[in-house]
CSV table of C-alpha atoms and ligand atoms in Angstrom, one decimal:
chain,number,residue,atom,x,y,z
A,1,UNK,CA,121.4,88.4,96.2
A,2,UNK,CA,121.3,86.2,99.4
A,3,UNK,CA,123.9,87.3,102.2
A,4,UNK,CA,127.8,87.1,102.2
A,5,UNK,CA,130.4,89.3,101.9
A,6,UNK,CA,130.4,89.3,98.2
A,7,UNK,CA,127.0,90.6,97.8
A,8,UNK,CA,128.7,94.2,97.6
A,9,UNK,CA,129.9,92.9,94.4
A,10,UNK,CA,126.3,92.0,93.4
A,11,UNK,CA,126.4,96.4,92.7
A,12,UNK,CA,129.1,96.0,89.9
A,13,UNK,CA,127.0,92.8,88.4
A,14,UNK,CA,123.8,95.5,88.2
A,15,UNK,CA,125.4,97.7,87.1
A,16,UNK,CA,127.2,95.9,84.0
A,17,UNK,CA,123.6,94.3,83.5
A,18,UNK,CA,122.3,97.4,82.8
A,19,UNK,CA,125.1,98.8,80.7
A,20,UNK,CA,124.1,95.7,78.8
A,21,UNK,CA,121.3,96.6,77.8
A,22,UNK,CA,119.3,94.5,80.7
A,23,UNK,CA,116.1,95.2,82.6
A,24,UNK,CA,117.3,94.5,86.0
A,25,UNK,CA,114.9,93.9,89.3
A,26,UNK,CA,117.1,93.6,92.2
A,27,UNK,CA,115.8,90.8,95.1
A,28,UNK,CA,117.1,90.7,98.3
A,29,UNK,CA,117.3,88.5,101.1
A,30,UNK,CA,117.4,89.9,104.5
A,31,UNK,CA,121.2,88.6,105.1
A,32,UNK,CA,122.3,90.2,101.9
A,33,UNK,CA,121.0,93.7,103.4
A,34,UNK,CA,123.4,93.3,106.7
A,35,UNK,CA,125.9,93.5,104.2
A,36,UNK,CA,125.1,96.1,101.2
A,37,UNK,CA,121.9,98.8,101.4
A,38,UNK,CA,118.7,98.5,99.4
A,39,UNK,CA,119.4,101.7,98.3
A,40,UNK,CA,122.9,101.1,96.4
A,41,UNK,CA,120.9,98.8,94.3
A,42,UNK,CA,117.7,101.0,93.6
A,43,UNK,CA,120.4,103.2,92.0
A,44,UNK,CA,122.0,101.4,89.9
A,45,UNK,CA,118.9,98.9,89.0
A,46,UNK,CA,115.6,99.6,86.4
A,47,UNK,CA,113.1,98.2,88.7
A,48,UNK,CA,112.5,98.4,92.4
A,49,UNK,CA,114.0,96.4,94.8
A,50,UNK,CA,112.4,93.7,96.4
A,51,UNK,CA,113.0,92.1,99.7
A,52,UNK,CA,110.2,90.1,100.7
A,53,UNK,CA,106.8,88.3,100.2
A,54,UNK,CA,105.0,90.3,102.3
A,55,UNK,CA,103.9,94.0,102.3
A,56,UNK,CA,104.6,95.0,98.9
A,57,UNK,CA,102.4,96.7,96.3
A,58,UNK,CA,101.4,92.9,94.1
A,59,UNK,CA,99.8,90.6,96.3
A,60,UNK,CA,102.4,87.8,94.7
A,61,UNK,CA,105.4,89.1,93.9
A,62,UNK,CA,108.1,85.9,93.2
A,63,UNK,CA,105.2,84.4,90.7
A,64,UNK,CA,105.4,87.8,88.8
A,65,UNK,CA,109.1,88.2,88.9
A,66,UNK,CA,109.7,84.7,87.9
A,67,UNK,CA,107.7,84.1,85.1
A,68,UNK,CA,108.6,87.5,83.9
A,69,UNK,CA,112.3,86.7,84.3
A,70,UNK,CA,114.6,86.2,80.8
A,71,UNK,CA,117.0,84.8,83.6
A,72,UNK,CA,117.5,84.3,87.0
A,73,UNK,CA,121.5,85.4,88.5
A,74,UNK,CA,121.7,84.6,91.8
A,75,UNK,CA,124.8,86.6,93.5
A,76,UNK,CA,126.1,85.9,95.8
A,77,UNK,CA,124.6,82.2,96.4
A,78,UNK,CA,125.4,81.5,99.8
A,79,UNK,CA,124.9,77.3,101.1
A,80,UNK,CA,121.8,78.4,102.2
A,81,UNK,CA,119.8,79.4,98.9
A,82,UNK,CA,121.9,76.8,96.8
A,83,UNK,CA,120.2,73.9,99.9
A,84,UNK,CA,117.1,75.5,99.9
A,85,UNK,CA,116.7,75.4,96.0
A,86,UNK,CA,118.1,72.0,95.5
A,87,UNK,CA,115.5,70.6,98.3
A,88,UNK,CA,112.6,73.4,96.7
A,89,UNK,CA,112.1,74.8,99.6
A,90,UNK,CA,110.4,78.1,99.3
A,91,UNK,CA,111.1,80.2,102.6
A,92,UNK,CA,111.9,83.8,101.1
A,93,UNK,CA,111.1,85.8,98.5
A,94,UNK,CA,114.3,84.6,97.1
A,95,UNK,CA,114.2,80.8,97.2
A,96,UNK,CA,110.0,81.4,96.1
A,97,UNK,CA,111.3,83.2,93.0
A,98,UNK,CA,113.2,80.1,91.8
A,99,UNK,CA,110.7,78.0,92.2
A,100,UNK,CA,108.9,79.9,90.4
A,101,UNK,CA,110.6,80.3,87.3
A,102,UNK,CA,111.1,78.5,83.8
A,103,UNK,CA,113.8,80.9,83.2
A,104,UNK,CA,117.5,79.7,82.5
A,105,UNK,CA,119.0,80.5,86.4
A,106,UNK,CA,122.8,81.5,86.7
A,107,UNK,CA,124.3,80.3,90.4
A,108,UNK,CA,127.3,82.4,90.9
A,109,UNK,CA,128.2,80.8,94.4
A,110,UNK,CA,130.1,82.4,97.0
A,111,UNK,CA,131.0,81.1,100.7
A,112,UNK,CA,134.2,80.1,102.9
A,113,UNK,CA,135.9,77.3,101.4
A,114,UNK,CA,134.7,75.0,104.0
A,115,UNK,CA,131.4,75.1,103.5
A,116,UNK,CA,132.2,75.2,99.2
A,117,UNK,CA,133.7,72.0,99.7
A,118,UNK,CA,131.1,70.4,102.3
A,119,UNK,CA,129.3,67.4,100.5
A,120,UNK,CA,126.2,68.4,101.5
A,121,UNK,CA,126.9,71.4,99.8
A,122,UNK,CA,128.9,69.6,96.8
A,123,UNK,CA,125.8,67.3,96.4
A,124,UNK,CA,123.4,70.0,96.1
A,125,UNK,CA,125.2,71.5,93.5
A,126,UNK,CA,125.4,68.3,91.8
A,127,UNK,CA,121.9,67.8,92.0
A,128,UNK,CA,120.8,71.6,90.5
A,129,UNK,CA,123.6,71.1,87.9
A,130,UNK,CA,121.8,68.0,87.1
A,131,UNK,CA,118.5,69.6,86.4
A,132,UNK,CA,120.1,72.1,84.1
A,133,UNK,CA,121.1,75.0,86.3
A,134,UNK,CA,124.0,76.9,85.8
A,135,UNK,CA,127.0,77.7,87.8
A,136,UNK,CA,129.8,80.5,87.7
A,137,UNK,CA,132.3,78.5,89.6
A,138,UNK,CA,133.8,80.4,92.5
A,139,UNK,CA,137.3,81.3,92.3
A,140,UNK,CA,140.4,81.1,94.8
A,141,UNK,CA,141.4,83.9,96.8
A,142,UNK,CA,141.0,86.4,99.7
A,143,UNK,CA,137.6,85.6,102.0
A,144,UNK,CA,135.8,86.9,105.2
A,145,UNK,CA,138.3,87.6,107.6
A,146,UNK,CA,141.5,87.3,105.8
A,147,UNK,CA,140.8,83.2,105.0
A,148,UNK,CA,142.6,82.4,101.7
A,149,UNK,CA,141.1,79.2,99.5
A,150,UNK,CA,138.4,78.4,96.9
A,151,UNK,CA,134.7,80.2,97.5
A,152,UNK,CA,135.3,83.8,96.0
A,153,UNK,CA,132.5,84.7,94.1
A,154,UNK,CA,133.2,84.7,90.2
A,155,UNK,CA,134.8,88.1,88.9
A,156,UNK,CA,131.6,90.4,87.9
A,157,UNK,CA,133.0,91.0,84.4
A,158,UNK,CA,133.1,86.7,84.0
A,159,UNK,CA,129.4,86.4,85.6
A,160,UNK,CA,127.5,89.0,83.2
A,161,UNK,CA,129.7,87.6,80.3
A,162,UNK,CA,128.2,84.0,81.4
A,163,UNK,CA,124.5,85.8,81.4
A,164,UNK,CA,124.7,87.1,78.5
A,165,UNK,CA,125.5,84.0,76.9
A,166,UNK,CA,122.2,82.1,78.3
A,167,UNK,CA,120.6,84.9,76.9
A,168,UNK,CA,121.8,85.2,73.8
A,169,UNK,CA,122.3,81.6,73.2
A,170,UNK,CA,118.7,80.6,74.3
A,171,UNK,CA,117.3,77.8,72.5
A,172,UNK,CA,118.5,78.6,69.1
A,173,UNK,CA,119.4,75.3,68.4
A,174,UNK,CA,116.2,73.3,69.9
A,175,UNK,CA,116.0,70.2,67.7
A,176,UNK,CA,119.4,69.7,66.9
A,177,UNK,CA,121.4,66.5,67.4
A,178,UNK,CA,125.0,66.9,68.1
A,179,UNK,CA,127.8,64.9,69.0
A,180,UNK,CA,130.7,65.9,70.7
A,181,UNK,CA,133.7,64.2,71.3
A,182,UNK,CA,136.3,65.6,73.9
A,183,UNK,CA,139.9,64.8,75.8
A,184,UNK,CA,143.3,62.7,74.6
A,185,UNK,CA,142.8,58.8,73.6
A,186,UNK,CA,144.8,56.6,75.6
A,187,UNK,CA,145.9,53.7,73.7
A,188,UNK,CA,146.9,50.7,75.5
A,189,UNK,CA,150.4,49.0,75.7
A,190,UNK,CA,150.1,46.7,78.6
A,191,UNK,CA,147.3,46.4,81.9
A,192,UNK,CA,149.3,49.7,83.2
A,193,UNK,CA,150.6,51.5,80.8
A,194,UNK,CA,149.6,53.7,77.7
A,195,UNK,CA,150.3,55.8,74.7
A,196,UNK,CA,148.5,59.2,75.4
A,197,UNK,CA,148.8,62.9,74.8
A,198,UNK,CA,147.9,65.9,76.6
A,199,UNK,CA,144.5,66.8,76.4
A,200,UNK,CA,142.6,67.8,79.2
A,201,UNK,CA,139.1,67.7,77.4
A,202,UNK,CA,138.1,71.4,78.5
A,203,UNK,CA,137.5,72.8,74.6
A,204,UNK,CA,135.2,69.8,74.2
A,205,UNK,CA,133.0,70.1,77.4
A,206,UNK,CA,133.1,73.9,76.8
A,207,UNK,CA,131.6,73.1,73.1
A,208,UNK,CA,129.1,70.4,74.6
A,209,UNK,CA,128.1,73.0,77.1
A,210,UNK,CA,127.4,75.9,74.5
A,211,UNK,CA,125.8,73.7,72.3
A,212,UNK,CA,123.1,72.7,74.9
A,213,UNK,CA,122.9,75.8,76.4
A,214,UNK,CA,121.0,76.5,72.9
A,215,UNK,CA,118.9,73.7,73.1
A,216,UNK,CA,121.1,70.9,71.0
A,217,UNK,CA,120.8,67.7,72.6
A,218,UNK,CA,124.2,66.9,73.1
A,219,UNK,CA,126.1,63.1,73.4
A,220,UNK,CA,129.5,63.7,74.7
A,221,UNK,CA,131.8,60.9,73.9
A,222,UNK,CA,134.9,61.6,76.6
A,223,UNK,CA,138.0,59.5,77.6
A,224,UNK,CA,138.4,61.8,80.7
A,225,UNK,CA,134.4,61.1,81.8
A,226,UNK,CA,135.7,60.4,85.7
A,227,UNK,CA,137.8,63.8,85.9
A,228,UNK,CA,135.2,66.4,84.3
A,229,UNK,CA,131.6,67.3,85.7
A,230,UNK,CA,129.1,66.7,82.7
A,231,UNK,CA,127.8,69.6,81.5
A,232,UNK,CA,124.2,70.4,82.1
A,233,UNK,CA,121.8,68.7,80.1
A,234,UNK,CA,124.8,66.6,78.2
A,235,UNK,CA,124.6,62.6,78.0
A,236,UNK,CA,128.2,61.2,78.4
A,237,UNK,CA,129.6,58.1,76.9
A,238,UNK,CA,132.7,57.3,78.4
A,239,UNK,CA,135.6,55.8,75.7
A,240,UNK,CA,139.3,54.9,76.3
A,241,UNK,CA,140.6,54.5,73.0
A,242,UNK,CA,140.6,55.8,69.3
A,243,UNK,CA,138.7,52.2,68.1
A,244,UNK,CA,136.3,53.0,70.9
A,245,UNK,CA,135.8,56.5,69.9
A,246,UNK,CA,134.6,55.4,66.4
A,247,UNK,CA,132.7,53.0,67.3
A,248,UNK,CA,130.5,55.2,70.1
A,249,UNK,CA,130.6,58.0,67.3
A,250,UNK,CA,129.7,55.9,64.1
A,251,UNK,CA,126.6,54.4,66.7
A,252,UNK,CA,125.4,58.0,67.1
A,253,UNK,CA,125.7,59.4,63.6
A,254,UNK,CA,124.6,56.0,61.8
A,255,UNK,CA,121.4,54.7,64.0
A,256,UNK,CA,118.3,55.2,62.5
A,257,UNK,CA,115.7,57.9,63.9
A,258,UNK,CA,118.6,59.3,66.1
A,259,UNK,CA,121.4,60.5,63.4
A,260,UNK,CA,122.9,63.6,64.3
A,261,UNK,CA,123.0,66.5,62.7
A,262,UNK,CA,126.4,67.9,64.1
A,263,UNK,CA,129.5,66.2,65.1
A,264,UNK,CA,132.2,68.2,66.8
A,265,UNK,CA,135.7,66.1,66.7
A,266,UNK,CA,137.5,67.9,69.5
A,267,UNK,CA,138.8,64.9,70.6
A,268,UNK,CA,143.0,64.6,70.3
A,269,UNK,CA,142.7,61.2,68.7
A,270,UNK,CA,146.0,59.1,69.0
A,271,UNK,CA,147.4,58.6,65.2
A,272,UNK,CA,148.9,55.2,66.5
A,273,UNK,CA,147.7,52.5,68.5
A,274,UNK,CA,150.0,49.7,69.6
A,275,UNK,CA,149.7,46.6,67.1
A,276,UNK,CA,149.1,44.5,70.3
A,277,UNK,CA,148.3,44.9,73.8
A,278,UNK,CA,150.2,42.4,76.5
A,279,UNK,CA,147.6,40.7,78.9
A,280,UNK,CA,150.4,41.2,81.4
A,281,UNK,CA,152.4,44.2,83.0
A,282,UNK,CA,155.8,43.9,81.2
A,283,UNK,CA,158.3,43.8,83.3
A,284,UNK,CA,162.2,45.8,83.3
A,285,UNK,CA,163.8,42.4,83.2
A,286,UNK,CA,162.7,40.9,80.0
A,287,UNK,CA,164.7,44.0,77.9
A,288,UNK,CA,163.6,47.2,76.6
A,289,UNK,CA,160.0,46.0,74.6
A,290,UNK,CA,159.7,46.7,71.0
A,291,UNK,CA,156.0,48.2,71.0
A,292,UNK,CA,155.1,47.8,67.3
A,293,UNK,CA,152.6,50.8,66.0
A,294,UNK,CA,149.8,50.0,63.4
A,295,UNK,CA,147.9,53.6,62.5
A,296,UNK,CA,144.6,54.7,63.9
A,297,UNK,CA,141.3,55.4,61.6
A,298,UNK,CA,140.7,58.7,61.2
A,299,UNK,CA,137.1,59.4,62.2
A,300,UNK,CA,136.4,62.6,61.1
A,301,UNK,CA,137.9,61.8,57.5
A,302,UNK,CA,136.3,58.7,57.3
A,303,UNK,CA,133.1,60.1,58.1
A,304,UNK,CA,133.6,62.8,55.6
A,305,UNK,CA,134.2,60.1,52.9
A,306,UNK,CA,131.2,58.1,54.0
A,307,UNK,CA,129.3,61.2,53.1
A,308,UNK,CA,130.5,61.6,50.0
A,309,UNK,CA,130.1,58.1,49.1
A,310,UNK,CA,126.8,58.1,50.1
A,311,UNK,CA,126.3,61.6,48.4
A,312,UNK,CA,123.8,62.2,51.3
A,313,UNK,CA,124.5,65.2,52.9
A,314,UNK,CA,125.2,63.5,56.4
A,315,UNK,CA,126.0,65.3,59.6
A,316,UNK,CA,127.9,68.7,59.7
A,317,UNK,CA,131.2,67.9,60.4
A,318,UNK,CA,134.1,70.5,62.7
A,319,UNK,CA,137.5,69.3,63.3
A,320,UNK,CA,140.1,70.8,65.2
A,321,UNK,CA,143.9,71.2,63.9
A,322,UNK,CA,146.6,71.4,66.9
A,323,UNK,CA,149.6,73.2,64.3
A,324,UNK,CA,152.7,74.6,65.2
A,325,UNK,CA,153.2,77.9,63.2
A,326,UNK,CA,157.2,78.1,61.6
A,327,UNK,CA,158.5,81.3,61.1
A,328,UNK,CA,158.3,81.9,56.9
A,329,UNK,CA,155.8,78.8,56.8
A,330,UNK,CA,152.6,78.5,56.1
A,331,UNK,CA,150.3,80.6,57.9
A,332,UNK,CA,147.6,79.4,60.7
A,333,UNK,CA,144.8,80.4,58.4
A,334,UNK,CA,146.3,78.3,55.3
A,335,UNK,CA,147.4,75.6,57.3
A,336,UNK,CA,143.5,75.2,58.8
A,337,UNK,CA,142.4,75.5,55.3
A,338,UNK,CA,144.8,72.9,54.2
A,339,UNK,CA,143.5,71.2,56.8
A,340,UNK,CA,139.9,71.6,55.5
A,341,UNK,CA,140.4,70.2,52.7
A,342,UNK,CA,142.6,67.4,53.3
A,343,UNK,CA,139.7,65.7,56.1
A,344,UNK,CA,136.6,66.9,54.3
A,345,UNK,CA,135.7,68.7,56.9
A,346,UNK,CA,132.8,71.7,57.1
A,347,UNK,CA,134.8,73.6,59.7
A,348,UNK,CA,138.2,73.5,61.0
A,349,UNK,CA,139.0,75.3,64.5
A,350,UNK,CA,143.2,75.7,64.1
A,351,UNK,CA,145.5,76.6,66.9
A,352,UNK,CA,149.2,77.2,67.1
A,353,UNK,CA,149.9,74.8,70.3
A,354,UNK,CA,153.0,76.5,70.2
A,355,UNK,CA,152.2,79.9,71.9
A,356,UNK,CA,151.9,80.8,75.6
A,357,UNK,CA,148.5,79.3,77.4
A,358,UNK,CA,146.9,77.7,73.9
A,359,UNK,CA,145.4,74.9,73.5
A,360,UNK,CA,146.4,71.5,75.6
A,361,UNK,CA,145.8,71.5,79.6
A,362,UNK,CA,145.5,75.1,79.5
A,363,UNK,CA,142.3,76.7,80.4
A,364,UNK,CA,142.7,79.6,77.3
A,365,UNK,CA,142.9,78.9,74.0
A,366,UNK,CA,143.4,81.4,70.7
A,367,UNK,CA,142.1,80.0,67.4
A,368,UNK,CA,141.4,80.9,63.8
A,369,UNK,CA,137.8,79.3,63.0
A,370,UNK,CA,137.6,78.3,58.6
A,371,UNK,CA,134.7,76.8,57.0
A,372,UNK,CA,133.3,75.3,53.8
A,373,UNK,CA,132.0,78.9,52.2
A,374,UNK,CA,135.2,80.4,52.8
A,375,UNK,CA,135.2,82.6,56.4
A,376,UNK,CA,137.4,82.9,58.4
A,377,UNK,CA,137.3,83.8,61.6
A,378,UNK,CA,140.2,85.2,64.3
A,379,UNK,CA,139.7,84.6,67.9
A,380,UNK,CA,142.5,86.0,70.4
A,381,UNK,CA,143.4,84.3,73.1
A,382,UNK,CA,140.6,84.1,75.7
A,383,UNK,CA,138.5,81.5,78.2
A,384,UNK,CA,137.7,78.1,76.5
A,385,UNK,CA,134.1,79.0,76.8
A,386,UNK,CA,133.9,81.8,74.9
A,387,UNK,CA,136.0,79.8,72.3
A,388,UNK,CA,133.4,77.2,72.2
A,389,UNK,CA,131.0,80.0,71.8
A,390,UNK,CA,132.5,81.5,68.6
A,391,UNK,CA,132.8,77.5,67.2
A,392,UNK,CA,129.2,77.0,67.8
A,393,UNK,CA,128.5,80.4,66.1
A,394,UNK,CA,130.8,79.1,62.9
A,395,UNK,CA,128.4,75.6,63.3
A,396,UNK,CA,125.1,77.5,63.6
A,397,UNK,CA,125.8,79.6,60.9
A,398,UNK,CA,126.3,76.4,58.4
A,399,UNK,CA,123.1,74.3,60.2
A,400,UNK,CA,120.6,77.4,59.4
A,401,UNK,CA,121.5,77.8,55.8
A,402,UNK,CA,121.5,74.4,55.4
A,403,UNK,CA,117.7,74.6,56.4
A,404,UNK,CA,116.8,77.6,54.7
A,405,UNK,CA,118.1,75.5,51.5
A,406,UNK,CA,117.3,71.7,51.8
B,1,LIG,O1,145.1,65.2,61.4
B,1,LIG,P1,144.9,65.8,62.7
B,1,LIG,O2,145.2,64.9,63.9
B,1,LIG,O3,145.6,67.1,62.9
B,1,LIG,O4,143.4,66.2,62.7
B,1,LIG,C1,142.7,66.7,63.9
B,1,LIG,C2,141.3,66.5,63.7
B,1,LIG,O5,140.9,65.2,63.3
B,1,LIG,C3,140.6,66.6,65.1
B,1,LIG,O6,139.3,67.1,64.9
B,1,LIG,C4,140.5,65.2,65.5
B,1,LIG,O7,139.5,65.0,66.5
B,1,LIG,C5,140.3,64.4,64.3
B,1,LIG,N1,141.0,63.1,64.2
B,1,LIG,C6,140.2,62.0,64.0
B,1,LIG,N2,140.8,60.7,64.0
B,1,LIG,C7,142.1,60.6,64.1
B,1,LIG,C8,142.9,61.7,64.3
B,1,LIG,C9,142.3,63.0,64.3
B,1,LIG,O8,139.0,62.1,63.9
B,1,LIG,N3,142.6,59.4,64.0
């Protein structure tokens, strides 16, 4: 805990820890104490609390904790400890304890929006995110003295559910190649204009995300590159169109020494692409246009062909069905196994688009998850992360027998 107002909430986070199952040793710095007592937390915590580097019983105590640690959670992290760490400056018991540790660390920031959105602030962020830290984004709402705006620490309940992910998720897929592909094509008419849909990309760079959090190395090829952060540890190829999409993935799956084991279509892929695309802006005057479709490849069935062809047994392949559900139609579950079957595909993640916050430019989602060996899996409507976490599950599953029996 370093000091903010938000480090009485660091109490509910120890105390869900524990009912977790954790072994928990609180550290504080001395501003977290102004605002919540040492001994609230030797309560509710297994271990002692520890509050500095000095004048304890173990003559080095951030070397023990941190090499000791399954994972770091800093909470609160005000500016200060998210600056010292991104500069490794080691004044506190704290900051030393970071430095000190190999362990996955969980920055759950918390600080008046001002200082959130300061770029010194915004760059160190950047910079630990880029070293493979990880970040429960603060949310928007009430602050010190009444302020409303972005810098509330994360809801408890959402910062132990993103521990216990790194924890559970840790490394289980070191070795593995994956490639991911994520957002809407755009598919051009003209210089300004475009034939898209409406996919924000958030299922994929949840997916990317999971997948490296368990030690994949990840390649995310992205047509919305410039309006979501890279997830930690993920390379990102940015693509525009469907053609450019096939081409990034077929260079990843096919090159030699670097095919992937996994590919992830989460992409919404534009059926159609304009036959041609006008070198210039067209303008009102010259009529209404007649803009000519020719169809799109479709990647993840071609590729799926390709392996059969090749009767190799290529990358694991998991494609993603956007379906609206009809009344006395099929149901979700038969039309993703319809689905299935008609790409090829391993895995197929369906959703009805149709129903309130799933799937396109919403941050939820609510899926039924059906592979090759027949499961089936329900998942109700919930984050986008813990989606990705149940498709990773479906993927992991398939990549480990696959190894037990090749
Ligand atoms: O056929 P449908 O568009 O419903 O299939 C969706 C799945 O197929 C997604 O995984 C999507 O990424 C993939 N797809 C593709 N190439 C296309 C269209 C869709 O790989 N041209």
């Amino acid at each position: 805990m370093s000091g903010g107002i938000a480090a009485y909430k660091a109490a509910e986070i120890c105390r869900r820890l524990m009912d977790a199952g954790a072994t928990v040793s609180p550290v504080m710095t001395i501003a977290a104490k102004r605002f919540i007592g040492e001994a609230t937390l030797s309560a509710l915590a297994s271990e002692p609390v520890r509050t500095s580097l000095w004048g304890g019983p173990e003559p080095i105590p951030h070397t023990r904790l941190g090499q000791s640690a399954d994972l770091v959670v800093v909470a609160p992290a005000t500016a200060r400890i998210i600056g010292s760490y991104a500069a490794g400056i080691s004044s506190d018991l704290l900051s030393a304890t970071l430095l000190a540790t190999r362990a996955p660390v969980l920055m759950c920031p918390a600080m008046h929006t001002e200082m959130w959105e300061h770029p010194a602030v915004v760059d160190n962020v950047a910079t630990l995110k880029r070293r493979g830290v990880h970040f429960v984004e603060p949310g928007v709402g009430r602050l010190a003295g009444g302020d409303l705006g972005a810098g509330r620490l994360a809801d408890p309940a959402d910062i132990v559910d993103a521990a216990s992910t790194l924890l559970r998720s840790s490394r289980s897929l070191d070795g593995v190649r994956a490639v991911v592909t994520a957002g809407g094509t755009r598919e051009p008419i003209d210089p300004v204009r475009y034939i898209g849909n409406r996919s924000s990309g958030r299922q994929g760079y949840a997916v990317a995300a999971e997948l490296a959090a368990r030690g994949a190395s990840v390649t995310l090829v992205s047509t919305v590159a410039s309006s979501l952060d890279a997830p930690a540890g993920v390379d990102v190829v940015e693509v525009e169109t469907a053609m450019e999409m096939l081409a990034s993935v077929e260079a990843r799956l096919g090159a030699p020494g670097s095919s992937a084991d996994l590919l992830v279509m989460t992409a919404a892929v534009a059926d159609f692409r304009p036959a041609a695309r006008s070198d210039q802006k067209i303008k009102r005057g010259s009529g209404v246009p007649d803009v000519q479709l020719v169809a799109n490849p479709d990647i993840l069935a071609g590729l799926a062909q390709a392996r059969l062809a090749n009767n190799a047994p290529g990358p694991l392949l998991v494609g993603f069905a956007a379906e609206t559900v009809r009344p006395g139609g099929p149901t979700l579950e038969e039309l993703a196994l319809s689905k299935l079957r008609s790409k090829g595909a391993d895995v197929i993640v369906a959703n009805d688009v149709a129903l309130p916050g799933v799937g396109f430019g919403h941050a939820t989602n609510a899926v039924v998850i059906v592979d090759r060996d027949g499961r089936s899996v329900q998942v109700p409507l919930t984050t986008k992360e813990k989606v990705a976490v149940a498709v990773v599950d479906a993927a992991e599953r398939i990549l480990v027998t696959r190894n037990l029996t090749s």
